[in-house]
mmCIF file of C-alpha atoms and ligand atoms in Angstrom:
data_model
loop_
_atom_site.group_PDB
_atom_site.id
_atom_site.type_symbol
_atom_site.label_atom_id
_atom_site.label_comp_id
_atom_site.label_asym_id
_atom_site.label_seq_id
_atom_site.Cartn_x
_atom_site.Cartn_y
_atom_site.Cartn_z
ATOM 1 C CA MET X 6 -0.073 -0.028 0.057
ATOM 2 C CA LYS X 7 2.765 2.447 0.882
ATOM 3 C CA GLU X 8 4.697 1.468 -2.166
ATOM 4 C CA GLN X 9 1.551 1.962 -4.297
ATOM 5 C CA LEU X 10 1.171 5.517 -2.925
ATOM 6 C CA LEU X 11 4.661 6.347 -3.659
ATOM 7 C CA GLU X 12 4.266 5.105 -7.067
ATOM 8 C CA MET X 13 1.116 7.102 -7.476
ATOM 9 C CA GLU X 14 3.030 10.259 -6.270
ATOM 10 C CA LYS X 15 5.685 9.631 -8.818
ATOM 11 C CA TYR X 16 3.187 9.147 -11.580
ATOM 12 C CA ALA X 17 1.389 12.308 -10.621
ATOM 13 C CA ALA X 18 4.596 14.297 -10.732
ATOM 14 C CA GLU X 19 5.624 12.870 -14.023
ATOM 15 C CA HIS X 20 2.341 13.357 -15.743
ATOM 16 C CA ASN X 21 1.197 16.668 -14.153
ATOM 17 C CA VAL X 22 -1.662 15.245 -12.304
ATOM 18 C CA PRO X 23 -2.715 17.617 -9.552
ATOM 19 C CA ILE X 24 -3.175 15.240 -6.578
ATOM 20 C CA ILE X 25 -3.971 16.667 -3.205
ATOM 21 C CA GLU X 26 -1.067 18.037 -0.978
ATOM 22 C CA LYS X 27 0.073 15.829 1.995
ATOM 23 C CA ASP X 28 -1.000 18.207 4.734
ATOM 24 C CA SER X 29 -4.435 18.576 3.284
ATOM 25 C CA ILE X 30 -5.131 14.804 3.029
ATOM 26 C CA VAL X 31 -3.860 14.236 6.388
ATOM 27 C CA TYR X 32 -6.359 16.874 7.676
ATOM 28 C CA ILE X 33 -9.147 15.297 5.817
ATOM 29 C CA MET X 34 -8.203 11.865 7.147
ATOM 30 C CA LYS X 35 -8.304 13.161 10.675
ATOM 31 C CA TYR X 36 -11.595 14.772 9.965
ATOM 32 C CA ILE X 37 -12.945 11.461 8.611
ATOM 33 C CA LYS X 38 -11.920 9.586 11.689
ATOM 34 C CA ALA X 39 -13.098 12.338 14.236
ATOM 35 C CA ASN X 40 -16.549 12.447 12.591
ATOM 36 C CA ASN X 41 -16.887 8.720 12.085
ATOM 37 C CA ILE X 42 -17.424 9.244 8.320
ATOM 38 C CA LYS X 43 -18.365 6.115 6.428
ATOM 39 C CA ASN X 44 -19.921 7.171 2.992
ATOM 40 C CA ILE X 45 -17.921 9.487 0.918
ATOM 41 C CA LEU X 46 -18.526 11.166 -2.452
ATOM 42 C CA GLU X 47 -15.611 12.549 -4.309
ATOM 43 C CA ILE X 48 -15.876 14.831 -7.444
ATOM 44 C CA GLY X 49 -12.534 14.468 -9.260
ATOM 45 C CA SER X 50 -10.844 11.106 -8.814
ATOM 46 C CA ALA X 51 -7.698 11.739 -10.960
ATOM 47 C CA ILE X 52 -5.592 8.550 -10.354
ATOM 48 C CA GLY X 53 -7.411 7.665 -7.144
ATOM 49 C CA TYR X 54 -4.808 8.962 -4.804
ATOM 50 C CA SER X 55 -7.134 10.824 -2.450
ATOM 51 C CA SER X 56 -9.910 8.217 -2.653
ATOM 52 C CA ILE X 57 -7.579 5.392 -1.700
ATOM 53 C CA LEU X 58 -6.178 7.442 1.213
ATOM 54 C CA MET X 59 -9.722 8.307 2.512
ATOM 55 C CA ALA X 60 -10.867 4.770 2.202
ATOM 56 C CA GLY X 61 -7.813 3.723 4.076
ATOM 57 C CA VAL X 62 -8.906 5.471 7.213
ATOM 58 C CA SER X 63 -11.214 2.498 8.033
ATOM 59 C CA ASN X 64 -12.206 -0.666 6.346
ATOM 60 C CA ASP X 65 -16.001 0.139 6.615
ATOM 61 C CA ILE X 66 -15.603 3.382 4.585
ATOM 62 C CA LYS X 67 -17.075 3.389 1.125
ATOM 63 C CA VAL X 68 -16.247 5.897 -1.516
ATOM 64 C CA THR X 69 -17.924 6.738 -4.830
ATOM 65 C CA THR X 70 -15.620 8.833 -7.017
ATOM 66 C CA ILE X 71 -16.228 10.691 -10.212
ATOM 67 C CA GLU X 72 -13.841 11.306 -13.164
ATOM 68 C CA ARG X 73 -14.451 12.381 -16.738
ATOM 69 C CA ASP X 74 -10.910 11.938 -18.056
ATOM 70 C CA GLU X 75 -10.506 8.557 -19.548
ATOM 71 C CA THR X 76 -6.709 8.129 -19.124
ATOM 72 C CA ARG X 77 -7.100 9.010 -15.559
ATOM 73 C CA TYR X 78 -10.079 6.954 -14.947
ATOM 74 C CA MET X 79 -8.237 4.031 -16.212
ATOM 75 C CA GLU X 80 -5.244 4.632 -14.185
ATOM 76 C CA CYS X 81 -7.490 5.073 -11.149
ATOM 77 C CA LEU X 82 -9.207 1.783 -11.682
ATOM 78 C CA LYS X 83 -5.693 0.050 -11.924
ATOM 79 C CA ASN X 84 -4.466 1.734 -8.695
ATOM 80 C CA ILE X 85 -7.595 0.891 -6.818
ATOM 81 C CA LYS X 86 -7.308 -2.645 -7.815
ATOM 82 C CA LYS X 87 -3.667 -2.811 -6.754
ATOM 83 C CA CYS X 88 -4.629 -1.417 -3.402
ATOM 84 C CA ASP X 89 -7.259 -4.112 -3.115
ATOM 85 C CA MET X 90 -9.960 -1.428 -2.640
ATOM 86 C CA ASP X 91 -12.124 -2.185 -5.647
ATOM 87 C CA LYS X 92 -14.915 -3.395 -3.267
ATOM 88 C CA ARG X 93 -14.959 -0.256 -1.391
ATOM 89 C CA ILE X 94 -14.125 2.461 -4.209
ATOM 90 C CA ASN X 95 -16.722 2.827 -6.871
ATOM 91 C CA VAL X 96 -15.304 4.951 -9.799
ATOM 92 C CA VAL X 97 -17.832 6.523 -12.050
ATOM 93 C CA PHE X 98 -16.596 7.533 -15.413
ATOM 94 C CA GLN X 99 -18.648 10.583 -16.361
ATOM 95 C CA ASP X 100 -18.905 14.349 -16.116
ATOM 96 C CA ALA X 101 -19.866 15.117 -12.429
ATOM 97 C CA LEU X 102 -22.443 17.633 -13.674
ATOM 98 C CA GLU X 103 -24.219 14.998 -15.612
ATOM 99 C CA VAL X 104 -24.078 12.048 -13.257
ATOM 100 C CA ASN X 105 -27.532 11.117 -11.786
ATOM 101 C CA LEU X 106 -27.375 9.853 -8.277
ATOM 102 C CA SER X 107 -30.539 8.619 -6.727
ATOM 103 C CA GLY X 108 -31.565 7.793 -3.270
ATOM 104 C CA VAL X 109 -28.161 7.912 -1.602
ATOM 105 C CA SER X 110 -26.517 10.277 0.844
ATOM 106 C CA TYR X 111 -22.950 10.926 1.928
ATOM 107 C CA ASP X 112 -21.491 11.854 5.045
ATOM 108 C CA LEU X 113 -18.628 13.719 3.183
ATOM 109 C CA ILE X 114 -18.667 15.238 -0.215
ATOM 110 C CA PHE X 115 -15.209 16.170 -1.384
ATOM 111 C CA ILE X 116 -15.145 18.747 -4.281
ATOM 112 C CA ASP X 117 -11.753 18.480 -6.053
ATOM 113 C CA ALA X 118 -12.471 18.808 -9.826
ATOM 114 C CA ALA X 119 -12.750 21.707 -12.333
ATOM 115 C CA LYS X 120 -12.091 24.796 -10.003
ATOM 116 C CA GLY X 121 -14.349 27.074 -12.111
ATOM 117 C CA GLN X 122 -17.366 24.836 -11.428
ATOM 118 C CA ASN X 123 -17.376 24.676 -7.728
ATOM 119 C CA ILE X 124 -20.513 26.526 -7.287
ATOM 120 C CA ASN X 125 -22.271 24.164 -9.688
ATOM 121 C CA PHE X 126 -20.814 21.017 -7.998
ATOM 122 C CA PHE X 127 -21.981 22.430 -4.595
ATOM 123 C CA GLU X 128 -25.364 23.512 -5.679
ATOM 124 C CA LYS X 129 -25.926 19.942 -7.352
ATOM 125 C CA TYR X 130 -24.575 17.720 -4.734
ATOM 126 C CA LYS X 131 -25.685 19.368 -1.450
ATOM 127 C CA TYR X 132 -28.894 17.624 -1.754
ATOM 128 C CA PHE X 133 -26.957 14.300 -1.318
ATOM 129 C CA LEU X 134 -25.325 15.251 1.890
ATOM 130 C CA ALA X 135 -26.346 13.332 4.935
ATOM 131 C CA LYS X 136 -27.525 14.982 8.039
ATOM 132 C CA ASN X 137 -24.555 16.320 9.926
ATOM 133 C CA GLY X 138 -22.411 15.825 6.856
ATOM 134 C CA ALA X 139 -19.687 18.075 5.459
ATOM 135 C CA ILE X 140 -18.766 19.294 2.079
ATOM 136 C CA ILE X 141 -14.932 19.795 1.841
ATOM 137 C CA THR X 142 -13.569 21.809 -1.139
ATOM 138 C CA ASP X 143 -9.860 21.544 -2.161
ATOM 139 C CA ASN X 144 -7.658 24.277 -3.622
ATOM 140 C CA LEU X 145 -9.236 27.391 -2.307
ATOM 141 C CA LYS X 146 -5.849 29.180 -2.218
ATOM 142 C CA PHE X 147 -5.019 27.954 -5.795
ATOM 143 C CA HIS X 148 -1.289 28.312 -5.180
ATOM 144 C CA GLY X 149 -1.486 31.701 -3.546
ATOM 145 C CA TYR X 150 -3.197 33.216 -6.483
ATOM 146 C CA VAL X 151 -6.511 33.540 -4.821
ATOM 147 C CA GLY X 152 -7.120 37.098 -3.487
ATOM 148 C CA HIS X 153 -4.925 38.474 -6.291
ATOM 149 C CA SER X 154 -6.762 37.852 -9.476
ATOM 150 C CA GLU X 155 -6.375 41.596 -10.626
ATOM 151 C CA GLU X 156 -2.633 41.061 -10.732
ATOM 152 C CA ILE X 157 -2.727 38.085 -13.010
ATOM 153 C CA GLU X 158 -1.758 38.566 -16.613
ATOM 154 C CA SER X 159 -2.747 35.299 -18.215
ATOM 155 C CA LYS X 160 -6.502 35.489 -19.156
ATOM 156 C CA ASN X 161 -7.242 31.874 -18.461
ATOM 157 C CA LEU X 162 -5.583 31.701 -15.072
ATOM 158 C CA LYS X 163 -7.169 35.117 -14.025
ATOM 159 C CA SER X 164 -10.679 33.814 -15.062
ATOM 160 C CA LEU X 165 -10.114 30.630 -13.139
ATOM 161 C CA VAL X 166 -8.820 32.373 -10.025
ATOM 162 C CA SER X 167 -11.641 34.858 -10.053
ATOM 163 C CA LYS X 168 -14.198 31.974 -10.140
ATOM 164 C CA ILE X 169 -12.446 30.522 -7.085
ATOM 165 C CA GLU X 170 -12.839 34.011 -5.367
ATOM 166 C CA ASP X 171 -16.527 33.933 -6.416
ATOM 167 C CA TYR X 172 -16.852 30.528 -4.896
ATOM 168 C CA ILE X 173 -15.427 31.742 -1.569
ATOM 169 C CA THR X 174 -17.773 34.682 -1.576
ATOM 170 C CA PHE X 175 -20.620 32.242 -2.343
ATOM 171 C CA LEU X 176 -19.638 30.133 0.650
ATOM 172 C CA LYS X 177 -19.209 33.202 2.981
ATOM 173 C CA ASN X 178 -22.699 34.527 1.986
ATOM 174 C CA ASN X 179 -24.446 31.063 1.997
ATOM 175 C CA ASP X 180 -27.712 31.027 3.849
ATOM 176 C CA GLU X 181 -27.706 27.210 4.450
ATOM 177 C CA PHE X 182 -23.941 26.505 5.210
ATOM 178 C CA THR X 183 -21.291 27.803 7.377
ATOM 179 C CA THR X 184 -17.776 27.316 5.942
ATOM 180 C CA GLU X 185 -14.651 27.055 7.940
ATOM 181 C CA PHE X 186 -11.700 27.993 5.758
ATOM 182 C CA VAL X 187 -8.608 25.901 6.845
ATOM 183 C CA ASN X 188 -5.223 27.208 5.884
ATOM 184 C CA VAL X 189 -3.624 23.878 5.112
ATOM 185 C CA GLY X 190 -2.056 22.708 1.877
ATOM 186 C CA ASP X 191 -3.599 24.622 -0.971
ATOM 187 C CA GLY X 192 -6.439 25.642 1.230
ATOM 188 C CA LEU X 193 -9.491 23.725 2.270
ATOM 189 C CA GLY X 194 -13.138 24.869 2.847
ATOM 190 C CA ILE X 195 -15.241 22.761 5.250
ATOM 191 C CA SER X 196 -18.947 23.510 4.936
ATOM 192 C CA ILE X 197 -21.719 22.246 7.303
ATOM 193 C CA ARG X 198 -25.315 23.065 7.519
ATOM 194 C CA LYS X 199 -26.032 25.934 9.780
ATOM 195 C CA ASP X 200 -29.051 24.358 11.673
ATOM 196 C CA GLU X 201 -26.521 21.457 12.485
ATOM 197 C CA LYS X 202 -23.821 23.657 14.190
HETATM 198 N N1 SAH A 432 -8.758 14.215 -5.965
HETATM 199 C C1 SAH A 432 -7.711 13.830 -6.657
HETATM 200 C C2 SAH A 432 -7.188 14.985 -7.633
HETATM 201 C C3 SAH A 432 -8.203 15.407 -8.605
HETATM 202 S S1 SAH A 432 -7.580 16.467 -9.825
HETATM 203 C C4 SAH A 432 -6.533 13.741 -5.705
HETATM 204 O O1 SAH A 432 -6.396 14.634 -4.784
HETATM 205 O O2 SAH A 432 -5.795 12.520 -5.632
HETATM 206 C C5 SAH A 432 -9.085 16.984 -10.624
HETATM 207 C C6 SAH A 432 -9.761 15.921 -11.495
HETATM 208 O O3 SAH A 432 -10.977 16.340 -11.769
HETATM 209 C C7 SAH A 432 -9.101 15.761 -12.930
HETATM 210 O O4 SAH A 432 -8.523 14.615 -12.896
HETATM 211 C C8 SAH A 432 -10.101 16.064 -13.858
HETATM 212 O O5 SAH A 432 -10.153 15.284 -15.002
HETATM 213 C C9 SAH A 432 -11.407 15.945 -13.004
HETATM 214 N N2 SAH A 432 -12.551 16.616 -13.400
HETATM 215 C C10 SAH A 432 -12.599 18.006 -13.680
HETATM 216 N N3 SAH A 432 -13.789 18.389 -13.940
HETATM 217 C C11 SAH A 432 -14.571 17.389 -13.776
HETATM 218 C C12 SAH A 432 -15.994 17.056 -13.967
HETATM 219 N N4 SAH A 432 -16.933 17.995 -14.321
HETATM 220 N N5 SAH A 432 -16.511 15.791 -13.754
HETATM 221 C C13 SAH A 432 -15.663 14.748 -13.586
HETATM 222 N N6 SAH A 432 -14.289 14.893 -13.253
HETATM 223 C C14 SAH A 432 -13.785 16.157 -13.467
HETATM 224 MG MG1 MG A 433 -7.083 19.346 -5.247
#
């Protein structure tokens, strides 16, 4: 397992796959343990790194993870199989904005896909959050660019970063959810329903 993880880290570095930072996944794993989380939905599997680590917290954890890129999806399946987690991690090969979930709910929804779509992911998937569940979003700092979008020259990067800034505003002004912004790794947001505080 340790070896598989190292291999995945190496693959990610070589193929420019943006897997989660160490500090962030350690934080999330502690959160999973402390809150007795059993059922996880992840938007953005990439090669399975974060889903394998989250499922690894305890043997009775189940993860559903969604990935739209075929190469990464195939790599993800391979890694999950190697870690012997194919019974507990279900990988859905589809655009997360087109997936139809029905009659399920999750204790944790981890949003870690296209950063410009965060509001859409949040609005779509909040209905699948179990009572007392949490929505965690990764990369809210976006390598330190967030909060400085006016200074960015590249049009694409500027637009992406300003969408993350809009998402942060959306979370801060949200009527239903309270968000704690955690300054770990590339920045996490932990959103829970207000009436459950
Ligand atoms: N959670 C992973 C990293 C995910 S990187 C980890 O930390 O190990 C983000 C992934 O989201 C990319 O592989 C990208 O292909 C995928 N993605 C982006 N937008 C998506 C969408 N709308 N639906 C499904 N997957 C998406
Ligand atoms: Mg991420």
